[in-house]
Short mmCIF file of C-alpha atoms (C1' of nucleotides) in Angstrom, two decimals:
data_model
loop_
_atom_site.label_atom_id
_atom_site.label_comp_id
_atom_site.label_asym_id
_atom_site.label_seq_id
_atom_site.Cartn_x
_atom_site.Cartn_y
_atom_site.Cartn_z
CA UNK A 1 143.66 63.55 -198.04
CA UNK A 2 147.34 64.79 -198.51
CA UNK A 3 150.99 63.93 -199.59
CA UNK A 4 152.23 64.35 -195.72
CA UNK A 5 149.01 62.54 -193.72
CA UNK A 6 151.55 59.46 -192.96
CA UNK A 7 153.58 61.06 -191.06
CA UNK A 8 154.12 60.40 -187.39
CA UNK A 9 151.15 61.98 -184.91
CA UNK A 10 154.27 63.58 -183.33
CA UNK A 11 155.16 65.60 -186.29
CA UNK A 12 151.43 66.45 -187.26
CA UNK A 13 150.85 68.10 -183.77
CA UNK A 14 154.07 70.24 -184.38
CA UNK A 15 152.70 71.81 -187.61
CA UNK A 16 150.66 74.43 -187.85
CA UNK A 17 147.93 76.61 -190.23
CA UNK A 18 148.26 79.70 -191.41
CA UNK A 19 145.34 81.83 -193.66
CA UNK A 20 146.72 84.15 -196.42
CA UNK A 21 144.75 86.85 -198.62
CA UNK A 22 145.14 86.82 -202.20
CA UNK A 23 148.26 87.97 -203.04
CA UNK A 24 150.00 87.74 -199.40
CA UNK A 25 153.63 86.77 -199.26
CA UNK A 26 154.14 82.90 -197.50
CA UNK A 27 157.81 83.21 -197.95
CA UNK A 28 160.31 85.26 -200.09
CA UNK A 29 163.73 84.48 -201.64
CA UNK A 30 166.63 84.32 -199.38
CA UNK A 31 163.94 83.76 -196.44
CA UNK A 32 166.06 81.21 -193.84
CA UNK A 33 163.70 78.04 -194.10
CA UNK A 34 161.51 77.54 -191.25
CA UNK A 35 159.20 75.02 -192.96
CA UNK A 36 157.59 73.02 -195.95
CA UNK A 37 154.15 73.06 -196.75
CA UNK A 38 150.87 71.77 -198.02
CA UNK A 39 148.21 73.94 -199.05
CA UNK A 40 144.90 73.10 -197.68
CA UNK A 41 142.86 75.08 -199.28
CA UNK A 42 143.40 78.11 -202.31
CA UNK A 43 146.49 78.11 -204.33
CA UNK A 44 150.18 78.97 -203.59
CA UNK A 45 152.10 79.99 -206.54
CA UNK A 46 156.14 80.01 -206.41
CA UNK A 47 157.57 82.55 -208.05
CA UNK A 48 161.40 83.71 -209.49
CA UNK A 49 162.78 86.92 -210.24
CA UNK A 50 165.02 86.29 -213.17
CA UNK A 51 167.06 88.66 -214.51
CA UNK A 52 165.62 92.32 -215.25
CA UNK A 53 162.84 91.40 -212.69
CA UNK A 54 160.92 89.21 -214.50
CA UNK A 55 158.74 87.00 -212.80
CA UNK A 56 158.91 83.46 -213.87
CA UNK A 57 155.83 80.97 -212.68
CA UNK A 58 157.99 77.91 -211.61
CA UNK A 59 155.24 76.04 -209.77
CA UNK A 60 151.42 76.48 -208.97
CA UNK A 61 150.13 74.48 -206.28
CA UNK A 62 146.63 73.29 -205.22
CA UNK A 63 144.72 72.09 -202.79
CA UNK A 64 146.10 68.90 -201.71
CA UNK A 65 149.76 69.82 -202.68
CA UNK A 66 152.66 69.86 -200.67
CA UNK A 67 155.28 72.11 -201.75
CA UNK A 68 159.01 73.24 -201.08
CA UNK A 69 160.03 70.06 -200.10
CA UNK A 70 163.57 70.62 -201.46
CA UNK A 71 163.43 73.55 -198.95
CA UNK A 72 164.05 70.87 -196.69
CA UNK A 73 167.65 69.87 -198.06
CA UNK A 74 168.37 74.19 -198.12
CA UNK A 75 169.01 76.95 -196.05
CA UNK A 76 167.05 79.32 -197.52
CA UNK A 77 164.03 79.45 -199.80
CA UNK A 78 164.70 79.70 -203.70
CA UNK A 79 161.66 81.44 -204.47
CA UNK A 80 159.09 83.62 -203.68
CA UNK A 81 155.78 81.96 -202.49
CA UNK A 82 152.55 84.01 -203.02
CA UNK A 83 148.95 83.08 -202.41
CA UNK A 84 146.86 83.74 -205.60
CA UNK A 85 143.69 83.42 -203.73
CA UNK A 86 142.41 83.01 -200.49
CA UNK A 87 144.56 80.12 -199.34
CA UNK A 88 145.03 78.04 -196.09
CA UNK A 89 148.40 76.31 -195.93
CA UNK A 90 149.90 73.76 -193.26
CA UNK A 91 153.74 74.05 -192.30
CA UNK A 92 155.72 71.52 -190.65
CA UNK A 93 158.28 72.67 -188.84
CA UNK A 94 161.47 71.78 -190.87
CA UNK A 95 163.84 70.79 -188.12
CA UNK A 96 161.57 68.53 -186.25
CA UNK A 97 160.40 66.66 -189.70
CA UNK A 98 163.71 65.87 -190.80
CA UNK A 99 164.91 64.96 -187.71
CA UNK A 100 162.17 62.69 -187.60
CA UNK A 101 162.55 61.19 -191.34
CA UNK A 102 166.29 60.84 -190.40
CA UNK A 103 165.68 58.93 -187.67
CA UNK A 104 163.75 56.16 -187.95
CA UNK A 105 164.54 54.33 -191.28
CA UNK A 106 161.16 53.13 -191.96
CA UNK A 107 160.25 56.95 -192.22
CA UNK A 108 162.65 57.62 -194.75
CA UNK A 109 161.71 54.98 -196.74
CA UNK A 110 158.37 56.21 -197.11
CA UNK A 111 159.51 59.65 -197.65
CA UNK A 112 161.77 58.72 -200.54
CA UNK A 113 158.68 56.53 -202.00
CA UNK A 114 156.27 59.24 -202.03
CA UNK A 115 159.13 61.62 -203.70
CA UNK A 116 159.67 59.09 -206.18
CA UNK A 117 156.40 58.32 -206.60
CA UNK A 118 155.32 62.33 -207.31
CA UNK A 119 158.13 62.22 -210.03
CA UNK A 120 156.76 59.43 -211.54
CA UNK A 121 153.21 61.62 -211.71
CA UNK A 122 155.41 64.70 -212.81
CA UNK A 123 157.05 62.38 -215.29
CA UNK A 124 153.66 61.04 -216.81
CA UNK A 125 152.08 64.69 -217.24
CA UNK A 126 155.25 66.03 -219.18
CA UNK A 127 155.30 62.93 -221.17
CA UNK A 128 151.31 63.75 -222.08
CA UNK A 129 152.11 67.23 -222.50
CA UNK A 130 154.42 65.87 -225.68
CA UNK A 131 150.74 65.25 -227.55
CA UNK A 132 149.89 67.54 -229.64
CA UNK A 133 146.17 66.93 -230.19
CA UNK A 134 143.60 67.40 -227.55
CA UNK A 135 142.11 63.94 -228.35
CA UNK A 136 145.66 62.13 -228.14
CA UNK A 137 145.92 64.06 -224.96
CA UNK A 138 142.97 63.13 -223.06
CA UNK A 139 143.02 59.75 -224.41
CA UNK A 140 146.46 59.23 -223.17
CA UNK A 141 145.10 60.29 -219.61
CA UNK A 142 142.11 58.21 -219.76
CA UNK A 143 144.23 55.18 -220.45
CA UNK A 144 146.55 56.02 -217.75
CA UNK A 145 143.89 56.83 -215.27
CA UNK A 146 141.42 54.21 -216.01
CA UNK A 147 140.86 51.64 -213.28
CA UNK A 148 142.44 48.46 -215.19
CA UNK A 149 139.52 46.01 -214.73
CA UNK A 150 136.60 48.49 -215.63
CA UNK A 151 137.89 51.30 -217.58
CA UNK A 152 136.12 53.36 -215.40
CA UNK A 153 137.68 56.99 -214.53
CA UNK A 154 135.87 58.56 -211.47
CA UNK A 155 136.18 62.54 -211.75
CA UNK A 156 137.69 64.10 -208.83
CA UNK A 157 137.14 67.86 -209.29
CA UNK A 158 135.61 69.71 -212.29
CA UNK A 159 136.24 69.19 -216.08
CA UNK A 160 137.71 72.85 -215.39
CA UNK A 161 140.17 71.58 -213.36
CA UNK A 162 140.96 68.36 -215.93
CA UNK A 163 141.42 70.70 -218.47
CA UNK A 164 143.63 72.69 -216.52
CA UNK A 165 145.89 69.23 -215.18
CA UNK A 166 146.30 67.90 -219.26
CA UNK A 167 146.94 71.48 -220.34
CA UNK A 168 143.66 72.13 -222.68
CA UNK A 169 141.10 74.95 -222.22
CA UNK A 170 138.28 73.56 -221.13
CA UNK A 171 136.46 74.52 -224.04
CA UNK A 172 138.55 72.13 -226.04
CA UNK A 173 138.33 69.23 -223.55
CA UNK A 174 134.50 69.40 -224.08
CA UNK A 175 134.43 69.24 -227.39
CA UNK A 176 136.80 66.29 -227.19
CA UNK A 177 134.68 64.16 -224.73
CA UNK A 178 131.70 65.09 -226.99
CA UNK A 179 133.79 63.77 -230.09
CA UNK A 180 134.32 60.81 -227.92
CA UNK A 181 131.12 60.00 -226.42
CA UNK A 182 129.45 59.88 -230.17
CA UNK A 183 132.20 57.49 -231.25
CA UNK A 184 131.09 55.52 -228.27
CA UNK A 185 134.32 55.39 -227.13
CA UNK A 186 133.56 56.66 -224.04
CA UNK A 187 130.28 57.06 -221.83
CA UNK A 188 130.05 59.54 -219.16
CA UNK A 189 128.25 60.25 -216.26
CA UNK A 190 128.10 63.35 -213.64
CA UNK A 191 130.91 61.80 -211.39
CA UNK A 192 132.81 59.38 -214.09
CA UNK A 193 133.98 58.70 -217.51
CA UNK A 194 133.63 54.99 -218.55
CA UNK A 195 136.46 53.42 -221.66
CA UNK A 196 134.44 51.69 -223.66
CA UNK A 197 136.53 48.26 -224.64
CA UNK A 198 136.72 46.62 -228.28
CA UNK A 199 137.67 50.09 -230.25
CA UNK A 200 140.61 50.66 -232.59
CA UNK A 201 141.75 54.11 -231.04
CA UNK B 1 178.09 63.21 -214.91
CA UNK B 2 174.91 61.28 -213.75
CA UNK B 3 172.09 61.49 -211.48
CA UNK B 4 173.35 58.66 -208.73
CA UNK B 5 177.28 59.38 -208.99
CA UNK B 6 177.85 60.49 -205.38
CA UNK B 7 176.97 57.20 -203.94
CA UNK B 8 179.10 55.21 -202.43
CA UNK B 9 181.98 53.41 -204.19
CA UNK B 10 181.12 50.21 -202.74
CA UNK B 11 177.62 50.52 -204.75
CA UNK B 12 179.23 51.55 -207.93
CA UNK B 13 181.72 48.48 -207.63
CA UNK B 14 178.41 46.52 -207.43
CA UNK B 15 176.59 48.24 -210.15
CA UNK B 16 176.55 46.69 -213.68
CA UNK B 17 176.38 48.07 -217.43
CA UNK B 18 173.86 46.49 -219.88
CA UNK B 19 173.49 47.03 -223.77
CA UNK B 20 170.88 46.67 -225.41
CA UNK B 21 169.45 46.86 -229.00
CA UNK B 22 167.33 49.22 -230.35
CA UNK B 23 163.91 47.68 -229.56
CA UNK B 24 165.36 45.25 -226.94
CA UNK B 25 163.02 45.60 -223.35
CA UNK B 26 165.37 46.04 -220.19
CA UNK B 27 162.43 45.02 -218.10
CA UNK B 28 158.64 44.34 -218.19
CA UNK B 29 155.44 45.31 -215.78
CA UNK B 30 155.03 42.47 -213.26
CA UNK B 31 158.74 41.48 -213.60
CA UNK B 32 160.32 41.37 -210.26
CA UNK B 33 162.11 44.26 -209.53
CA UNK B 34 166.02 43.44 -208.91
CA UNK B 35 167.58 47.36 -209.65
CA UNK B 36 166.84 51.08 -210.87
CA UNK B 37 168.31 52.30 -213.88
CA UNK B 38 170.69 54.73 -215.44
CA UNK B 39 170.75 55.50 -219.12
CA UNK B 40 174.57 56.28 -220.26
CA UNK B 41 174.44 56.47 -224.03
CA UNK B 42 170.98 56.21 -225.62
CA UNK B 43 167.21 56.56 -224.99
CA UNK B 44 165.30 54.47 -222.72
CA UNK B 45 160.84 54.59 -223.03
CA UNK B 46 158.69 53.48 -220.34
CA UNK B 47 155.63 52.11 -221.62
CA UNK B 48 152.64 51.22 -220.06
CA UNK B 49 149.69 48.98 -221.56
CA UNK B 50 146.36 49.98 -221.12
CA UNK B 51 142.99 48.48 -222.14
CA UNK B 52 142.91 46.78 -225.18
CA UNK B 53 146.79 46.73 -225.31
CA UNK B 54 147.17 50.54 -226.26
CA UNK B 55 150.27 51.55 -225.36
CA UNK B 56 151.01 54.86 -223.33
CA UNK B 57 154.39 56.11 -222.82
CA UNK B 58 154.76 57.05 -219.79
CA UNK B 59 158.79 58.37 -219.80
CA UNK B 60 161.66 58.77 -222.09
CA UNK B 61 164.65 58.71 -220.34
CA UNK B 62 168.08 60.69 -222.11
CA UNK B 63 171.46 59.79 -221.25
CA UNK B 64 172.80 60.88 -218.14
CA UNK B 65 168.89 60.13 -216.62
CA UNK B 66 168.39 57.71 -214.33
CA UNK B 67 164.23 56.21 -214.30
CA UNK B 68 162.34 53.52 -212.17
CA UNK B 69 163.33 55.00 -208.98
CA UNK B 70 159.92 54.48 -208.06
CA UNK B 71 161.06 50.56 -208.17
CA UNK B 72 163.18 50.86 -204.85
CA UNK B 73 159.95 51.11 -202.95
CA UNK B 74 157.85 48.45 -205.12
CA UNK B 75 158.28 44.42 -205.43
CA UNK B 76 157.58 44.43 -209.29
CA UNK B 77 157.69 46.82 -212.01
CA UNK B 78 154.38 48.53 -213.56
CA UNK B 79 155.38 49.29 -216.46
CA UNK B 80 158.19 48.32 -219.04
CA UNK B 81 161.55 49.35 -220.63
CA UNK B 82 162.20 49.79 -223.83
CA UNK B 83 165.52 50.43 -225.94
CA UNK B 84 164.16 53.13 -228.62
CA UNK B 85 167.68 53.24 -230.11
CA UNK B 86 171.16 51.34 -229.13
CA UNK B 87 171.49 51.75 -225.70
CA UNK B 88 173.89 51.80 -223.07
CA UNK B 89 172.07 51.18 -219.27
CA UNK B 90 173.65 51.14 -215.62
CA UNK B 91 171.95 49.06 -213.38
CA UNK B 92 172.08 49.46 -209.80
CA UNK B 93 170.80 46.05 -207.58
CA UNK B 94 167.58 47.16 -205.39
CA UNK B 95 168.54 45.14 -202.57
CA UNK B 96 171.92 46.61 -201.89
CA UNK B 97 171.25 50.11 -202.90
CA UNK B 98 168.04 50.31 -200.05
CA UNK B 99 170.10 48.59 -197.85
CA UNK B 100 172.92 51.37 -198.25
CA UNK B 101 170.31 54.34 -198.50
CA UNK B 102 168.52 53.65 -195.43
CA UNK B 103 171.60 52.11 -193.23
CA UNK B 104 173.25 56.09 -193.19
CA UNK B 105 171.13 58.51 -192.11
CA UNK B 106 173.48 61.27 -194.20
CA UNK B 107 172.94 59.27 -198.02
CA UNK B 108 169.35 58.92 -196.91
CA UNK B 109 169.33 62.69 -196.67
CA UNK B 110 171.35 63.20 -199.91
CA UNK B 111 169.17 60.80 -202.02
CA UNK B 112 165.52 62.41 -200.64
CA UNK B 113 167.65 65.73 -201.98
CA UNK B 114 168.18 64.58 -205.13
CA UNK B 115 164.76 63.40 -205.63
CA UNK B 116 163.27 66.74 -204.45
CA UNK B 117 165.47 68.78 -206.83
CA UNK B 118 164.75 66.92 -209.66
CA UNK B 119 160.42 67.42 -208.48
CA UNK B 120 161.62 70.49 -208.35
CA UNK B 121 162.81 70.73 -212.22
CA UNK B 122 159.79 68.83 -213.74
CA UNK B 123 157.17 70.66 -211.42
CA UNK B 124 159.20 74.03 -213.46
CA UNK B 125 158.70 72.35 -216.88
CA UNK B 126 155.61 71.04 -216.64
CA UNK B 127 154.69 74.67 -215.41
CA UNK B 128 156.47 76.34 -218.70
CA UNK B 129 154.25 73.95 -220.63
CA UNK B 130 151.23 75.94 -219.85
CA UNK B 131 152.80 79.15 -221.82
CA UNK B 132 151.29 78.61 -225.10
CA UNK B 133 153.52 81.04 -227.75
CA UNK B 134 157.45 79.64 -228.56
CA UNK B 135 158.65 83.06 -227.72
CA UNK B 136 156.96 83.11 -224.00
CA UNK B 137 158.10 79.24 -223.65
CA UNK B 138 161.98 79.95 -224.84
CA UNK B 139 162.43 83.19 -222.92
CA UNK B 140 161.23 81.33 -219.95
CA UNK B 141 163.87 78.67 -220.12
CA UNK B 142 166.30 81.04 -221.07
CA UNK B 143 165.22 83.13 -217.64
CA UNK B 144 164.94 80.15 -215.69
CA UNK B 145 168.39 78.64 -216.95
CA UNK B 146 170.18 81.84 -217.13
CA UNK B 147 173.31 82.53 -214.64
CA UNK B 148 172.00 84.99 -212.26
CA UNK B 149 175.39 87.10 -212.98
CA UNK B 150 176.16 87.07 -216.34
CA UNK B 151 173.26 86.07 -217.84
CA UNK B 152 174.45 83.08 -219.76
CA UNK B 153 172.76 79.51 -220.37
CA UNK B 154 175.52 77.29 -221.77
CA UNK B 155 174.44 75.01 -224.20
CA UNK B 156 175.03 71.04 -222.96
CA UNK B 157 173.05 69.33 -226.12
CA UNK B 158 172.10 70.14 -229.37
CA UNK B 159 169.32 72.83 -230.00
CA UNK B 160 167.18 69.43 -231.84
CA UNK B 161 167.44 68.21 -227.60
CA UNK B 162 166.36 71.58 -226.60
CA UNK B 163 163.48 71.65 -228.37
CA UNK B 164 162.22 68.75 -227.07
CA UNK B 165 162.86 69.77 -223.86
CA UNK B 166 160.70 72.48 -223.56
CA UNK B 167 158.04 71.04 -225.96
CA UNK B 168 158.56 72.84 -229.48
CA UNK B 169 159.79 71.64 -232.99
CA UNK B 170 163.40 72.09 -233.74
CA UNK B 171 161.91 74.84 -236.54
CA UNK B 172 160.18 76.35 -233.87
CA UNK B 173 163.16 77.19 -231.96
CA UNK B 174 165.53 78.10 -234.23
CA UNK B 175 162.68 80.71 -235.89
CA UNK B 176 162.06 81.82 -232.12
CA UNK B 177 165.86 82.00 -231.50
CA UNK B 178 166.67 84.21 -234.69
CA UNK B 179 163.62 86.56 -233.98
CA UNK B 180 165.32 87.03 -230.67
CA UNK B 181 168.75 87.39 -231.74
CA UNK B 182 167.30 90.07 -234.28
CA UNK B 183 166.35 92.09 -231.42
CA UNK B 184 169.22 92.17 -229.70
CA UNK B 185 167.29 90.25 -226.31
CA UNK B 186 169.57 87.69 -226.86
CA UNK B 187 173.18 87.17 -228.37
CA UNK B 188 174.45 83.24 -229.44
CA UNK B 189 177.47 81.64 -230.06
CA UNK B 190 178.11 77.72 -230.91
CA UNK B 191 178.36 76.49 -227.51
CA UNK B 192 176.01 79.19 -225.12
CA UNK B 193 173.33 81.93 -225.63
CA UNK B 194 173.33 85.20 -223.70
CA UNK B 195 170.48 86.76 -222.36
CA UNK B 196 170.71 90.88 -222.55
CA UNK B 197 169.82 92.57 -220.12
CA UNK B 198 167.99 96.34 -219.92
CA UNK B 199 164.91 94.92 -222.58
CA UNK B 200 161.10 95.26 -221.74
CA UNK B 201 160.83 91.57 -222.93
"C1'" DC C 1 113.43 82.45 -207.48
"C1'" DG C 2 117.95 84.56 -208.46
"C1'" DG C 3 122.84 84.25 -209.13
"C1'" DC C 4 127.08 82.09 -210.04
"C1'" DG C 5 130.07 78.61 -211.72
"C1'" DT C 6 130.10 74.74 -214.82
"C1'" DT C 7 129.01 72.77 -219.11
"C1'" DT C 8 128.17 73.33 -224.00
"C1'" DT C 9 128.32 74.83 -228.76
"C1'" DG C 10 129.65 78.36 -232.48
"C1'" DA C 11 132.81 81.03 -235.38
"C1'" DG C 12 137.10 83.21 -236.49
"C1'" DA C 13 142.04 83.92 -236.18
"C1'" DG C 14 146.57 83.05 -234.92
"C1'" DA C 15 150.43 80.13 -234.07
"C1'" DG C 16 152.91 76.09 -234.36
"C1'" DC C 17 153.20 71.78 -236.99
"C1'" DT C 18 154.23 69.56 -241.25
"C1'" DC C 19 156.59 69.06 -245.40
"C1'" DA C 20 160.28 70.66 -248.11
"C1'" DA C 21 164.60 72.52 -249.63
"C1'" DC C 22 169.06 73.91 -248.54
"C1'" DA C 23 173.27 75.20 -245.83
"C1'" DT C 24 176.70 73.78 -242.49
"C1'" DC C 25 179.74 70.98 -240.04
"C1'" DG C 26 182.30 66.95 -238.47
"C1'" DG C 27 183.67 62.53 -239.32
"C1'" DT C 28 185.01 58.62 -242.57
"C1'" DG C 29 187.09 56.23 -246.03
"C1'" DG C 30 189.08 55.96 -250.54
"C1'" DC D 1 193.46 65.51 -249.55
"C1'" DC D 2 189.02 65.33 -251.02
"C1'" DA D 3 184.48 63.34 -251.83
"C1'" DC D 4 180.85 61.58 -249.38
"C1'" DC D 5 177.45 61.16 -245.76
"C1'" DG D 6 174.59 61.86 -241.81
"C1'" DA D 7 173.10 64.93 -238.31
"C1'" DT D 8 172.42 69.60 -237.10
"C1'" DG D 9 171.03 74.07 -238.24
"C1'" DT D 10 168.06 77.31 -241.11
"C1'" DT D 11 164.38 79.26 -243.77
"C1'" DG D 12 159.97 79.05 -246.58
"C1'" DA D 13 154.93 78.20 -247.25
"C1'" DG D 14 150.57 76.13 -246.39
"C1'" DC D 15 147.41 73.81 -243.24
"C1'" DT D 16 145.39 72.24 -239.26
"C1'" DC D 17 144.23 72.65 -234.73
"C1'" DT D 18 143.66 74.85 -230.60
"C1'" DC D 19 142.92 79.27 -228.48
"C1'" DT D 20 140.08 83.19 -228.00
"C1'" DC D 21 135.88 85.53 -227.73
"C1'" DA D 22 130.89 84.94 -227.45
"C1'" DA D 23 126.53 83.29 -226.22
"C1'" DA D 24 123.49 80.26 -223.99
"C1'" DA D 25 121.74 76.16 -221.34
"C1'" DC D 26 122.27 73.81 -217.07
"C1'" DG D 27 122.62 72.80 -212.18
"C1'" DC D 28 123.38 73.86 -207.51
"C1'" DC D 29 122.87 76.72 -203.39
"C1'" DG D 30 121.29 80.43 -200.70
#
DNA sequence: CGGCGTTTTGAGAGAGCTCAACATCGGTGG
DNA sequence: CCACCGATGTTGAGCTCTCTCAAAACGCCG
């Protein structure tokens, strides 16, 4: 259900929830870290103030997400982190977890495979982001995301959200499975998106 | 220099430098994996193949990268590596290098640093990717990148490599750089651009 | 049944991409 | 020392594509 559910039942029973409003502060800049995080439900957004005050949008995180894990390797936070809507996070203490990864090798193992593993997502997306075209776009995720032996691409959330992950509006990501789906290149159904084999793309 | 030069010296004494042509594959999905990668001079793509043999590139890795970290924690490789020009690579053995990480408790701790600063950095571009207009994309890196004092983001590459970075045409950014130079929000010279403060951007 | 979010299609406009020409700079070899 | 050459830097003009704004059908849940 998460990035941290592996973790030892020792470590789970130390974290904790907490509920924000929209637009309540989670942590702020020069905060001494306590914890990282995961949000459970809602959206966390981190935040910078550059120069002048702007506000720079360096990360938006969803449900699902953990968050601030480099918080873990810092004294204090490096950005603000603001709830954009109703939000439920988890925090794990950080003391106790890294004591905990640090300590049993097998634990840090898995830790450094699931951070590798995340850049390897993060890597993918930016790489997809380099298409121009909405159809190179969600054809490159389709590809990527299709289950090898089938082609078959179950859908998670809402096309909203798709759109949002590949960086289209969603108006344009509609229009592109339509374009698709009377190429027969695709077939879709409520929860899925079938690749059709045996076409030149 | 790199991404992996504070290990220790007895796993840069083991590590080895491979060249390759332009073209040349340093590995392939389903080989066994026997080390992770550096690039030092060239460009390095990780390609995937889909259904129907349509290749998606999943990475392009710069000099001074390093790529398939994700390897350490996996018996084979899913996807390959490809020289896309001449190409210098370092290649650190898996064996040793997990053996090393996960023996000291203190490099286990450095290396899940490193990989959570550099999540850290793509989770920050992938978010500037969502600002659609050059001007909102460039003043964000600029923000971002700038030295919190003086305001300055010192130029490492060529202005071609910072375009790609942040996802724009080279004529993109150099129109979006003179509009901004024109007025006065920021002031260049060859080797850094400065960021002025006291502007309603 | 009513309301809200998702899905869908339409039309227009803006912004970056593409193609093109040219300037600049550093290195190379005659 | 200078001509040449490739890569970087720069500017121009047209075109294509997505974004934006709008409207409407659809489906789910209370």
């Amino acid at each position: 259900m998460s990035t941290l559910d592996w973790l030892p039942s020792s470590i789970l029973q130390l974290s904790t929830q907490r509920d924000l409003k929209s637009g309540e502060v989670l942590f702020r800049q020069g905060d001494a870290v306590s914890a990282i995080f995961e949000v459970e439900e809602g959206r966390i957004r981190l935040l910078r103030y550059t120069i002048d005050d702007h506000v720079a949008v360096l990360h938006t995180a969803a449900s699902g997400e953990s968050f601030a894990e480099a918080a873990l390797f810092s004294d204090t936070y490096h950005c603000d982190a603001v709830a954009s809507v109703v939000t439920r996070v988890r925090a794990y203490p950080k003391r106790e977890l890294l004591e905990t990864l640090l300590g049993d090798p097998k634990l840090a193992k898995k830790y450094m495979s699931v951070l590798a593993h995340e850049m390897q997502t993060l890597r993918t997306r930016l790489e997809q982001r380099n298409l121009r075209t909405a159809r190179d776009r969600v054809l490159q995720h389709l590809l990527v995301s299709a289950d090898a032996g089938s082609g078959i691409i179950p859908l998670s959330g809402t096309l909203m959200d798709l759109a949002g992950e590949i960086g289209l509006t969603h108006e344009a990501l509609y229009r592109t499975l339509a374009a698709l789906e009377s190429e027969r290149i695709i077939a879709r159904t409520k929860d899925k998106i079938v690749l059709l084999r045996g076409k030149s793309l």
